[in-house]
Amino acid sequence: MYKLLAITLLFLPALTGKAQSPILNTAVTIECRQQPLSRVLDKIAATGKFYFSYAGNLFNKDSLVTLPRQTRSVGELLQLLFHGRLQPLEEGHYLILLPAPNKTAREMPSDTHYSISGTIFDERTGAALADVSVYDPATLSATMSKKDGSFTVRIKNKGAPIVLAISKESYIDTLIQLQTLSGRDLTIAISPDAFPPKAPLLLSQQSLPNDSIHIEWEGDSLDAAERNNLVPGVETTGFARLVLSYRLRMQTLNLKKLFVRRPVQMSLVPGLSTNGPLNSQVTNKFSINLVGGYSAGIKGIELGGVFDIERKSVKGIQAAGVLNMVGDSVKGVQLAGIANKDLGSVHGLQAAGIANTAGQVRGVQLAGILNRTHLLKGIQVGLINIADTSEGVSIGLINITHHGMHEFSVYADEWSPLNIAFRSGTPKFYSIYLAGMNPDPDRRSYYYGYGLGHQIGFTQRLSLRPELSILNLSPVDWHNFNHGAFLARLNIDLHWEPAKNIGLTAGPSFTFYAPQQDYYAAGRLYEPLPHGYSTFHFAKSSSAAWIGWRVAVNLF
């Protein structure tokens, strides 16, 4: 099935206003000699930059046409070709060709509410089809068929012929035009989309027997990649399944490509909206969801008391008390009290009290606990930051980049001979987790700490690594960790990789030592360095500083 892409284009202007450039008045220049009528129509459409839509049995498409070179309006050319036998209906970028109305038929009264009912079957098996979406694209009046295939939809007529749209996942999309009050009880047979057409099939009730509509077609099947692109996103998440009814999720499956625009909407919960039962297909400029809302997208501002769910994208500002969920991209600002979850990309700011997740980030992620993205091209700030691939910067206690730096290091320095470190992140910006001990009885001590580093590449194997770390120190005994002694170290190391998975590091360091009290080991005053090592002492303080060194072997 080609899905509802063409239907979307077809009916969008009917929902948002009249077309700005009427197709029938567009002047085109054309010349043809003994060419099929269908090809002539294609040339007219290509020149006028619009699309024709018509039923295959409406006229003989292979009729040969000869026209001298001339410039005429589209309406004049159609009159020349069909001599008034067809009625053109202009909708957006589409020009629908319909049979000319029967002058003896009664016209539908305007501004009248009435019901259209019918039954929908599978054309090949004859089985009744449940959960088929039946709707009027002009008013968004909609319903779904029951288990026995029956449906009733209530529509307000405004004088023009009504086009009834019928859609179901994995079936061909169908448009039926009703020009009279007769034939309101319809029997409609639709077929699976194993061979989908290149456009939705448009049928006129006048061109077929009353109460019997059957569809046959030929075409190419969708490839696997195209089908995968049409798989719904937010509807498959656990939260969406919890708060969205079965009918809402089925409407989404049936109408993947129908999207319309309206300026303002207000909803209480998903399904109770001023946009009506097809709210999940509508993009709004301003949206207020008192508890929660479910719509196609936002191009402006959306405010949700508890949650906001958008099938497609957000361009502007989206804020919710608990959760924002978007199926595609966010361009702007997204704020949530608890969490933001975007299946697509974020271009801008994504901030949440607890967690942010996104497919790609080009901007800033701020979270109280967790940030998660597949591709980072910006900044993450949170307690835990996770990215599959990063071209940006992650700032937090734990930074994990799956396709980034994962390096284990064993090193010695002037203060402690037994130390280990683990680096995680990217060469541009990485986190360091450190631990070590000094077993010397006169200077016994233990420590653990955290640091940040940046790698400056000179060649593919040679680089410079400035690293800053803060170490929580326990002199003499484990129990002294509670006293708050610490070391701050700045290392400037030269890093060389002689082989694929090994590196050697060496360089100078500057250390600042700040004990909270005096410690004694083996009856002597504890000193962090060997006796005679040159240090800088601060007046009336036990703090000291010194120049040191570090050498390391790194595995990655």
GROMACS .gro file of C-alpha atoms in nm, residues 93-381:
model
  289
   93HIS     CA    1  -0.185   2.000  -0.529
   94TYR     CA    2  -0.429   1.742  -0.670
   95LEU     CA    3  -0.694   1.771  -0.939
   96ILE     CA    4  -0.948   1.492  -0.902
   97LEU     CA    5  -1.133   1.391  -1.218
   98LEU     CA    6  -1.489   1.271  -1.149
   99PRO     CA    7  -1.784   1.183  -1.368
  100ALA     CA    8  -1.998   1.488  -1.444
  101PRO     CA    9  -2.289   1.493  -1.195
  102ASN     CA   10  -2.621   1.344  -1.299
  103LYS     CA   11  -2.845   1.644  -1.345
  104THR     CA   12  -3.149   1.443  -1.240
  105ALA     CA   13  -2.997   1.336  -0.906
  106ARG     CA   14  -3.100   1.514  -0.590
  107GLU     CA   15  -2.827   1.731  -0.441
  108MET     CA   16  -2.728   1.681  -0.081
  109PRO     CA   17  -2.877   1.952   0.140
  110SER     CA   18  -2.618   2.178   0.296
  111ASP     CA   19  -2.557   2.220   0.669
  112THR     CA   20  -2.736   1.893   0.744
  113HIS     CA   21  -2.614   1.619   0.976
  114TYR     CA   22  -2.675   1.269   0.850
  115SER     CA   23  -2.533   0.920   0.889
  116ILE     CA   24  -2.356   0.701   0.639
  117SER     CA   25  -2.347   0.332   0.723
  118GLY     CA   26  -2.213   0.023   0.558
  119THR     CA   27  -2.011  -0.294   0.589
  120ILE     CA   28  -1.649  -0.357   0.493
  121PHE     CA   29  -1.516  -0.692   0.370
  122ASP     CA   30  -1.190  -0.840   0.252
  123GLU     CA   31  -1.224  -0.852  -0.128
  124ARG     CA   32  -1.031  -1.179  -0.160
  125THR     CA   33  -1.164  -1.383   0.132
  126GLY     CA   34  -1.505  -1.226   0.188
  127ALA     CA   35  -1.434  -1.198   0.562
  128ALA     CA   36  -1.571  -0.900   0.751
  129LEU     CA   37  -1.300  -0.651   0.849
  130ALA     CA   38  -1.287  -0.496   1.194
  131ASP     CA   39  -1.093  -0.186   1.300
  132VAL     CA   40  -1.111  -0.017   0.959
  133SER     CA   41  -1.089   0.364   0.981
  134VAL     CA   42  -1.375   0.542   0.803
  135TYR     CA   43  -1.365   0.922   0.807
  136ASP     CA   44  -1.446   1.248   0.634
  137PRO     CA   45  -1.115   1.431   0.573
  138ALA     CA   46  -1.290   1.768   0.551
  139THR     CA   47  -1.444   1.760   0.900
  140LEU     CA   48  -1.237   1.483   1.069
  141SER     CA   49  -1.558   1.302   1.156
  142ALA     CA   50  -1.449   0.942   1.199
  143THR     CA   51  -1.536   0.595   1.317
  144MET     CA   52  -1.401   0.240   1.305
  145SER     CA   53  -1.573  -0.073   1.181
  146LYS     CA   54  -1.695  -0.331   1.432
  147LYS     CA   55  -1.616  -0.702   1.444
  148ASP     CA   56  -1.883  -0.774   1.184
  149GLY     CA   57  -1.737  -0.507   0.951
  150SER     CA   58  -2.025  -0.265   1.002
  151PHE     CA   59  -1.977   0.107   1.055
  152THR     CA   60  -2.180   0.425   1.093
  153VAL     CA   61  -2.025   0.769   1.061
  154ARG     CA   62  -2.215   1.093   1.125
  155ILE     CA   63  -2.115   1.378   0.893
  156LYS     CA   64  -2.221   1.739   0.853
  157ASN     CA   65  -2.265   1.822   0.485
  158LYS     CA   66  -2.181   2.174   0.365
  159GLY     CA   67  -2.330   2.144   0.020
  160ALA     CA   68  -2.030   1.996  -0.161
  161PRO     CA   69  -1.995   1.630  -0.256
  162ILE     CA   70  -1.858   1.429   0.034
  163VAL     CA   71  -1.546   1.218   0.000
  164LEU     CA   72  -1.538   0.926   0.241
  165ALA     CA   73  -1.192   0.785   0.316
  166ILE     CA   74  -1.140   0.420   0.412
  167SER     CA   75  -0.807   0.299   0.550
  168LYS     CA   76  -0.673  -0.009   0.720
  169GLU     CA   77  -0.320  -0.124   0.793
  170SER     CA   78  -0.198  -0.356   0.514
  171TYR     CA   79  -0.494  -0.273   0.287
  172ILE     CA   80  -0.525  -0.035  -0.007
  173ASP     CA   81  -0.654   0.314   0.080
  174THR     CA   82  -0.985   0.407  -0.078
  175LEU     CA   83  -1.172   0.732  -0.139
  176ILE     CA   84  -1.543   0.724  -0.221
  177GLN     CA   85  -1.729   1.031  -0.341
  178LEU     CA   86  -2.097   1.054  -0.245
  179GLN     CA   87  -2.294   1.303  -0.454
  180THR     CA   88  -2.648   1.205  -0.362
  181LEU     CA   89  -2.837   1.088  -0.057
  182SER     CA   90  -2.898   0.751  -0.218
  183GLY     CA   91  -2.663   0.466  -0.155
  184ARG     CA   92  -2.579   0.560   0.204
  185ASP     CA   93  -2.579   0.191   0.306
  186LEU     CA   94  -2.264   0.071   0.139
  187THR     CA   95  -2.102  -0.266   0.090
  188ILE     CA   96  -1.730  -0.206   0.047
  189ALA     CA   97  -1.472  -0.470  -0.040
  190ILE     CA   98  -1.105  -0.379  -0.002
  191SER     CA   99  -0.797  -0.587  -0.075
  192PRO     CA  100  -0.461  -0.650   0.092
  193ASP     CA  101  -0.173  -0.436  -0.030
  194ALA     CA  102   0.055  -0.708  -0.168
  195PHE     CA  103   0.064  -0.502  -0.488
  196PRO     CA  104   0.001  -0.143  -0.377
  197PRO     CA  105  -0.087   0.126  -0.628
  198LYS     CA  106   0.119   0.439  -0.681
  199ALA     CA  107  -0.165   0.658  -0.545
  200PRO     CA  108  -0.483   0.605  -0.344
  201LEU     CA  109  -0.772   0.481  -0.557
  202LEU     CA  110  -1.055   0.729  -0.598
  203LEU     CA  111  -1.399   0.591  -0.677
  204SER     CA  112  -1.715   0.776  -0.766
  205GLN     CA  113  -2.039   0.628  -0.647
  206GLN     CA  114  -2.192   0.710  -0.986
  207SER     CA  115  -1.939   0.499  -1.173
  208LEU     CA  116  -2.028   0.178  -0.990
  209PRO     CA  117  -2.345  -0.015  -0.906
  210ASN     CA  118  -2.518   0.106  -0.591
  211ASP     CA  119  -2.409  -0.056  -0.265
  212SER     CA  120  -2.122  -0.249  -0.427
  213ILE     CA  121  -1.766  -0.122  -0.438
  214HIS     CA  122  -1.486  -0.361  -0.536
  215ILE     CA  123  -1.122  -0.273  -0.590
  216GLU     CA  124  -0.862  -0.431  -0.813
  217TRP     CA  125  -0.519  -0.295  -0.903
  218GLU     CA  126  -0.171  -0.371  -1.028
  219GLY     CA  127   0.161  -0.229  -0.915
  220ASP     CA  128   0.490  -0.293  -0.740
  221SER     CA  129   0.513  -0.409  -0.381
  222LEU     CA  130   0.684  -0.204  -0.115
  223ASP     CA  131   1.039  -0.303  -0.040
  224ALA     CA  132   1.144  -0.397   0.312
  225ALA     CA  133   1.314  -0.064   0.381
  226GLU     CA  134   1.002   0.135   0.293
  227ARG     CA  135   0.786  -0.084   0.513
  228ASN     CA  136   1.027  -0.042   0.806
  229ASN     CA  137   1.006   0.336   0.769
  230LEU     CA  138   0.630   0.316   0.818
  231VAL     CA  139   0.643   0.123   1.145
  232PRO     CA  140   0.488   0.337   1.421
  233GLY     CA  141   0.711   0.458   1.701
  234VAL     CA  142   0.560   0.596   2.021
  235GLU     CA  143   0.256   0.368   1.996
  236THR     CA  144   0.476   0.064   2.063
  237THR     CA  145   0.620   0.194   2.392
  238GLY     CA  146   0.496   0.061   2.723
  239PHE     CA  147   0.372   0.400   2.844
  240ALA     CA  148   0.174   0.462   2.524
  241ARG     CA  149   0.011   0.120   2.551
  242LEU     CA  150  -0.086   0.210   2.907
  243VAL     CA  151  -0.249   0.548   2.837
  244LEU     CA  152  -0.373   0.506   2.475
  245SER     CA  153  -0.682   0.304   2.403
  246TYR     CA  154  -0.687   0.019   2.154
  247ARG     CA  155  -0.898   0.225   1.913
  248LEU     CA  156  -0.651   0.515   1.919
  249ARG     CA  157  -0.359   0.286   1.845
  250MET     CA  158  -0.548   0.116   1.562
  251GLN     CA  159  -0.634   0.455   1.409
  252THR     CA  160  -0.263   0.534   1.412
  253LEU     CA  161  -0.178   0.208   1.238
  254ASN     CA  162  -0.442   0.269   0.973
  255LEU     CA  163  -0.355   0.634   0.911
  256LYS     CA  164   0.024   0.645   0.920
  257LYS     CA  165   0.051   0.908   0.648
  258LEU     CA  166  -0.255   1.126   0.706
  259PHE     CA  167  -0.148   1.449   0.876
  260VAL     CA  168  -0.340   1.775   0.884
  261ARG     CA  169  -0.289   2.110   1.055
  262ARG     CA  170  -0.503   2.314   1.287
  263PRO     CA  171  -0.402   2.617   1.492
  264VAL     CA  172  -0.528   2.532   1.843
  265GLN     CA  173  -0.642   2.227   2.036
  266MET     CA  174  -0.732   2.145   2.394
  267SER     CA  175  -0.767   1.797   2.536
  268LEU     CA  176  -0.851   1.639   2.870
  269VAL     CA  177  -0.703   1.297   2.798
  270PRO     CA  178  -0.607   1.123   2.470
  271GLY     CA  179  -0.922   1.079   2.265
  272LEU     CA  180  -1.111   1.371   2.424
  273SER     CA  181  -0.992   1.667   2.220
  274THR     CA  182  -1.132   1.966   2.037
  275ASN     CA  183  -0.973   1.814   1.727
  276GLY     CA  184  -1.213   1.523   1.743
  277PRO     CA  185  -1.148   1.150   1.710
  278LEU     CA  186  -0.860   1.200   1.462
  279ASN     CA  187  -0.657   1.419   1.696
  280SER     CA  188  -0.360   1.186   1.655
  281GLN     CA  189  -0.340   1.297   1.291
  282VAL     CA  190  -0.342   1.673   1.360
  283THR     CA  191  -0.045   1.908   1.402
  284ASN     CA  192  -0.119   2.218   1.610
  285LYS     CA  193   0.044   2.554   1.672
  286PHE     CA  194  -0.082   2.580   2.029
  287SER     CA  195  -0.186   2.282   2.240
  288ILE     CA  196  -0.300   2.246   2.599
  289ASN     CA  197  -0.344   1.900   2.753
  290LEU     CA  198  -0.507   1.924   3.095
  291VAL     CA  199  -0.406   1.569   3.189
  292GLY     CA  200  -0.247   1.432   2.874
  293GLY     CA  201  -0.264   1.457   2.499
  294TYR     CA  202  -0.189   1.253   2.189
  295SER     CA  203  -0.148   1.430   1.857
  296ALA     CA  204   0.053   1.427   1.535
  297GLY     CA  205   0.292   1.710   1.619
  298ILE     CA  206   0.352   2.063   1.740
  299LYS     CA  207   0.476   2.370   1.553
  300GLY     CA  208   0.456   2.623   1.832
  301ILE     CA  209   0.387   2.560   2.202
  302GLU     CA  210   0.247   2.260   2.388
  303LEU     CA  211   0.173   2.244   2.761
  304GLY     CA  212   0.074   1.925   2.940
  305GLY     CA  213  -0.042   1.885   3.298
  306VAL     CA  214   0.094   1.530   3.317
  307PHE     CA  215   0.212   1.410   2.974
  308ASP     CA  216   0.236   1.497   2.606
  309ILE     CA  217   0.266   1.235   2.330
  310GLU     CA  218   0.346   1.339   1.972
  311ARG     CA  219   0.351   1.088   1.687
  312LYS     CA  220   0.576   1.302   1.469
  313SER     CA  221   0.785   1.610   1.548
  314VAL     CA  222   0.795   1.912   1.777
  315LYS     CA  223   0.915   2.251   1.654
  316GLY     CA  224   0.902   2.504   1.933
  317ILE     CA  225   0.843   2.447   2.305
  318GLN     CA  226   0.703   2.137   2.472
  319ALA     CA  227   0.658   2.121   2.849
  320ALA     CA  228   0.491   1.862   3.073
  321GLY     CA  229   0.464   1.803   3.444
  322VAL     CA  230   0.581   1.441   3.415
  323LEU     CA  231   0.663   1.312   3.065
  324ASN     CA  232   0.711   1.423   2.705
  325MET     CA  233   0.725   1.156   2.434
  326VAL     CA  234   0.795   1.229   2.066
  327GLY     CA  235   0.812   0.980   1.780
  328ASP     CA  236   1.039   1.187   1.557
  329SER     CA  237   1.250   1.501   1.600
  330VAL     CA  238   1.244   1.789   1.847
  331LYS     CA  239   1.367   2.128   1.731
  332GLY     CA  240   1.352   2.376   2.015
  333VAL     CA  241   1.305   2.327   2.389
  334GLN     CA  242   1.166   2.020   2.567
  335LEU     CA  243   1.105   2.036   2.941
  336ALA     CA  244   0.968   1.765   3.172
  337GLY     CA  245   0.941   1.723   3.545
  338ILE     CA  246   1.044   1.356   3.524
  339ALA     CA  247   1.149   1.243   3.175
  340ASN     CA  248   1.172   1.320   2.804
  341LYS     CA  249   1.173   1.034   2.552
  342ASP     CA  250   1.238   1.111   2.185
  343LEU     CA  251   1.267   0.832   1.930
  344GLY     CA  252   1.424   1.072   1.680
  345SER     CA  253   1.668   1.360   1.714
  346VAL     CA  254   1.689   1.663   1.941
  347HIS     CA  255   1.811   1.995   1.802
  348GLY     CA  256   1.811   2.234   2.094
  349LEU     CA  257   1.758   2.180   2.468
  350GLN     CA  258   1.622   1.868   2.635
  351ALA     CA  259   1.590   1.899   3.012
  352ALA     CA  260   1.426   1.670   3.268
  353GLY     CA  261   1.428   1.618   3.641
  354ILE     CA  262   1.536   1.254   3.612
  355ALA     CA  263   1.605   1.124   3.259
  356ASN     CA  264   1.635   1.217   2.891
  357THR     CA  265   1.655   0.973   2.601
  358ALA     CA  266   1.690   1.059   2.232
  359GLY     CA  267   1.806   0.898   1.912
  360GLN     CA  268   2.043   1.185   1.836
  361VAL     CA  269   2.134   1.504   2.020
  362ARG     CA  270   2.257   1.822   1.852
  363GLY     CA  271   2.239   2.060   2.143
  364VAL     CA  272   2.219   2.008   2.519
  365GLN     CA  273   2.080   1.730   2.737
  366LEU     CA  274   2.033   1.816   3.104
  367ALA     CA  275   1.905   1.555   3.351
  368GLY     CA  276   1.912   1.501   3.725
  369ILE     CA  277   2.020   1.142   3.680
  370LEU     CA  278   2.043   0.997   3.329
  371ASN     CA  279   2.099   1.114   2.971
  372ARG     CA  280   2.086   0.859   2.690
  373THR     CA  281   2.136   0.901   2.314
  374HIS     CA  282   2.261   0.700   2.018
  375LEU     CA  283   2.460   0.986   1.865
  376LEU     CA  284   2.581   1.288   2.061
  377LYS     CA  285   2.680   1.604   1.875
  378GLY     CA  286   2.644   1.841   2.165
  379ILE     CA  287   2.664   1.837   2.544
  380GLN     CA  288   2.526   1.600   2.805
  381VAL     CA  289   2.515   1.704   3.169
   0.00000   0.00000   0.00000
